[in-house]
Coordinates of C-alpha atoms in Angstrom, one line a residue:
M1 CA 73.1 122.6 -18.0
R2 CA 73.8 120.8 -14.7
V3 CA 70.9 121.2 -12.3
V4 CA 70.2 120.4 -8.6
I5 CA 66.5 119.9 -7.7
A6 CA 65.0 120.3 -4.2
E7 CA 61.4 119.2 -4.0
D8 CA 59.7 117.1 -1.3
N9 CA 56.8 115.9 -3.5
A10 CA 58.2 112.7 -5.1
L11 CA 55.9 112.9 -8.1
L12 CA 56.7 116.5 -8.9
R13 CA 60.4 115.9 -8.2
E14 CA 60.5 113.0 -10.7
G15 CA 58.5 115.0 -13.2
L16 CA 61.1 117.8 -13.0
V17 CA 63.9 115.4 -13.5
L18 CA 62.1 113.9 -16.6
L19 CA 61.3 117.4 -17.9
L20 CA 64.9 118.7 -17.6
T21 CA 66.6 115.6 -18.9
S22 CA 64.2 115.5 -21.9
A23 CA 65.3 119.0 -22.6
G24 CA 68.9 118.0 -22.7
H25 CA 69.9 119.1 -19.2
E26 CA 71.6 117.0 -16.6
V27 CA 70.1 116.6 -13.1
V28 CA 73.2 116.0 -10.9
A29 CA 71.4 115.7 -7.6
V30 CA 67.9 115.8 -6.0
A31 CA 67.0 116.7 -2.4
G32 CA 63.8 115.8 -0.6
S33 CA 64.3 117.9 2.5
G34 CA 65.8 121.1 3.7
P35 CA 68.9 119.7 5.3
E36 CA 69.8 117.8 2.1
I37 CA 70.0 121.0 -0.1
M38 CA 73.3 122.7 0.9
P39 CA 75.4 119.5 0.9
A40 CA 74.1 118.7 -2.7
L41 CA 74.8 122.2 -3.9
L42 CA 78.3 122.4 -2.3
E43 CA 79.2 118.9 -3.7
H44 CA 78.0 119.4 -7.2
R45 CA 78.3 123.2 -7.8
P46 CA 75.6 123.1 -10.4
D47 CA 74.9 125.6 -13.2
A48 CA 71.5 126.2 -11.6
A49 CA 69.3 125.1 -8.7
V50 CA 65.6 124.6 -8.7
L51 CA 64.3 124.8 -5.1
D52 CA 60.8 124.5 -3.6
V53 CA 60.2 127.2 -1.0
R54 CA 58.6 125.0 1.7
M55 CA 60.5 121.8 2.5
P56 CA 60.6 119.2 5.3
P57 CA 61.1 119.2 8.2
G58 CA 59.2 122.4 9.0
F59 CA 57.4 123.1 5.7
R60 CA 58.0 126.8 6.3
D61 CA 60.7 128.4 4.2
E62 CA 63.5 125.8 4.2
G63 CA 64.1 126.1 0.5
L64 CA 64.2 129.9 0.6
R65 CA 66.7 129.8 3.4
A66 CA 68.8 127.3 1.5
A67 CA 68.6 129.6 -1.6
L68 CA 69.8 132.6 0.3
E69 CA 72.6 130.6 2.0
A70 CA 73.7 129.1 -1.3
R71 CA 74.0 132.5 -2.9
E72 CA 76.3 133.5 -0.1
R73 CA 78.5 130.4 -0.1
I74 CA 78.5 129.9 -3.9
P75 CA 78.5 133.5 -5.2
G76 CA 76.5 133.9 -8.4
L77 CA 74.7 130.6 -8.2
P78 CA 71.6 130.9 -10.3
V79 CA 68.5 129.9 -8.3
L80 CA 65.0 129.3 -9.5
V81 CA 62.6 129.2 -6.5
L82 CA 59.2 127.5 -6.8
S83 CA 56.2 128.3 -4.6
Q84 CA 52.6 127.0 -4.4
Y85 CA 51.2 130.5 -3.9
V86 CA 52.3 134.1 -4.4
E87 CA 54.3 135.0 -1.3
E88 CA 55.5 138.5 -1.9
S89 CA 57.8 138.6 1.1
Y90 CA 59.7 135.6 -0.3
A91 CA 60.2 137.4 -3.7
S92 CA 61.3 140.6 -2.0
E93 CA 63.8 138.7 0.2
L94 CA 65.3 137.0 -2.8
L95 CA 65.6 140.2 -4.7
G96 CA 67.1 141.9 -1.6
G97 CA 70.2 139.6 -1.9
G98 CA 70.9 140.7 -5.5
T99 CA 68.7 140.1 -8.5
S100 CA 71.2 138.6 -11.0
G101 CA 70.4 134.9 -11.7
I102 CA 67.2 134.8 -9.6
G103 CA 63.8 133.4 -10.5
Y104 CA 60.6 133.0 -8.5
L105 CA 57.8 131.0 -10.2
L106 CA 54.5 129.5 -9.1
K107 CA 54.5 125.7 -9.4
D108 CA 51.6 126.0 -11.9
R109 CA 54.1 127.5 -14.3
I110 CA 55.9 124.1 -14.6
G111 CA 53.0 122.7 -16.6
R112 CA 53.7 125.3 -19.2
V113 CA 56.9 123.5 -20.3
D114 CA 58.3 126.1 -22.7
E115 CA 57.7 129.0 -20.3
F116 CA 59.4 127.0 -17.4
L117 CA 62.4 126.0 -19.4
D118 CA 62.8 129.5 -20.8
A119 CA 62.7 130.9 -17.3
L120 CA 65.3 128.5 -16.1
E121 CA 67.6 129.2 -19.0
R122 CA 67.3 133.0 -18.4
V123 CA 68.1 132.5 -14.7
A124 CA 71.1 130.3 -15.5
A125 CA 72.4 132.9 -17.9
G126 CA 72.3 135.5 -15.1
G127 CA 69.0 137.0 -15.9
T128 CA 65.7 137.2 -14.0
A129 CA 62.4 135.3 -14.1
L130 CA 59.6 136.5 -11.9
D131 CA 56.2 134.9 -12.2
P132 CA 53.7 137.3 -13.8
E133 CA 51.4 137.0 -10.7
V134 CA 54.3 138.0 -8.5
V135 CA 55.0 141.0 -10.7
T136 CA 51.3 142.0 -10.5
E137 CA 51.5 141.9 -6.7
L138 CA 54.6 144.1 -6.8
L139 CA 53.1 146.6 -9.2
T140 CA 49.7 146.9 -7.4
R141 CA 50.4 146.6 -3.7
R142 CA 51.6 150.2 -3.2
K143 CA 49.5 153.4 -3.3
D144 CA 50.6 157.0 -3.8
S145 CA 53.9 155.9 -5.4
P146 CA 55.7 156.9 -8.6
L147 CA 54.1 153.8 -10.2
D148 CA 50.8 155.7 -10.2
S149 CA 52.3 158.1 -12.8
L150 CA 52.7 155.3 -15.3
T151 CA 50.3 154.9 -18.2
P152 CA 48.6 151.5 -18.6
R153 CA 50.9 150.6 -21.5
E154 CA 54.0 151.7 -19.5
R155 CA 52.9 149.4 -16.6
E156 CA 52.5 146.6 -19.1
V157 CA 56.0 147.2 -20.4
L158 CA 57.4 147.5 -16.8
G159 CA 55.7 144.2 -15.9
L160 CA 57.2 142.4 -18.8
M161 CA 60.6 143.9 -18.1
A162 CA 60.3 142.7 -14.5
E163 CA 59.5 139.2 -15.7
G164 CA 62.9 139.3 -17.5
H165 CA 61.9 139.8 -21.2
D166 CA 64.0 141.7 -23.7
N167 CA 62.7 144.4 -26.0
A168 CA 62.0 142.1 -28.9
T169 CA 59.9 139.8 -26.8
I170 CA 58.0 142.7 -25.2
A171 CA 57.3 144.1 -28.7
R172 CA 56.0 140.8 -29.9
T173 CA 53.8 140.3 -26.8
L174 CA 52.3 143.8 -27.0
V175 CA 52.2 143.8 -30.9
V176 CA 54.1 147.0 -31.2
T177 CA 57.5 148.0 -32.7
E178 CA 60.7 147.7 -30.8
R179 CA 61.1 151.5 -31.2
A180 CA 57.8 152.0 -29.3
V181 CA 59.0 149.7 -26.6
H182 CA 62.3 151.6 -26.3
K183 CA 60.3 154.8 -25.9
H184 CA 58.0 153.4 -23.3
I185 CA 61.0 152.1 -21.3
G186 CA 62.6 155.5 -21.4
N187 CA 59.4 157.0 -20.0
V188 CA 59.3 154.4 -17.3
F189 CA 62.9 155.1 -16.2
L190 CA 62.2 158.8 -16.3
K191 CA 59.1 158.6 -14.1
L192 CA 60.7 156.2 -11.7
N193 CA 63.8 158.3 -11.5
L194 CA 66.0 155.5 -12.7
P195 CA 69.0 156.1 -15.0
P196 CA 68.2 154.9 -18.5
S197 CA 70.5 152.2 -19.9
D198 CA 70.6 149.9 -22.9
S199 CA 72.8 147.4 -21.1
G200 CA 70.5 144.4 -21.2
H201 CA 69.6 142.9 -17.9
R202 CA 70.9 145.8 -15.9
R203 CA 67.8 147.7 -16.9
V204 CA 65.5 144.9 -15.6
L205 CA 67.5 144.5 -12.4
A206 CA 67.3 148.2 -11.7
V207 CA 63.5 148.1 -12.0
L208 CA 63.3 144.9 -9.9
A209 CA 65.4 146.5 -7.2
Y210 CA 63.3 149.6 -7.2
L211 CA 60.1 147.6 -6.9
A212 CA 61.5 145.3 -4.2
H213 CA 62.8 148.1 -2.0
M214 CA 60.3 150.8 -2.4
P215 CA 58.6 151.4 1.0
Q216 CA 55.0 150.4 1.3
A217 CA 52.4 153.1 2.0

């Protein structure tokens, strides 16, 4: 996989380069500030981009802006955005531009190497990877919503779906059968008024879109 990295912290940036190259990926360019991101992406057209949300010169949302612009100028570019904290508005804005090939992780997740690499590979393949803490925010921020009708187990299943996991992984995580997972997913779709589907990521994307755009109370 060919990857562009945008991260202003030199130590973390070099750590990401080492992590990805050790895993067999190729880092084709690195950017240390917001203005450097788009030229690198347009020149190299990578298989995926890993971008910090807050970059110089303003340390506000330069990385997020670059991610959104890149998705417009390079349609379908898989982007994994990194953030120091859970910033729900950033996740919602990313999802609002289309959820295929999108990831939003907290930087702490990088230290869990297998989880980070798995998330990047899911995003590069056109899937989704939302940090569990972000998913928790999306699931709990709203009151008096259809989410309230879900059972605790159905909420667990929905959360794992939103993170981008398939039925087999959900079954292993919850120590239940895949048949049970399939049943729970059917109940989730029914209660959220979403059309059921067995077409892989489209199920997850539908749920993510629902959560991202549902009005707050």
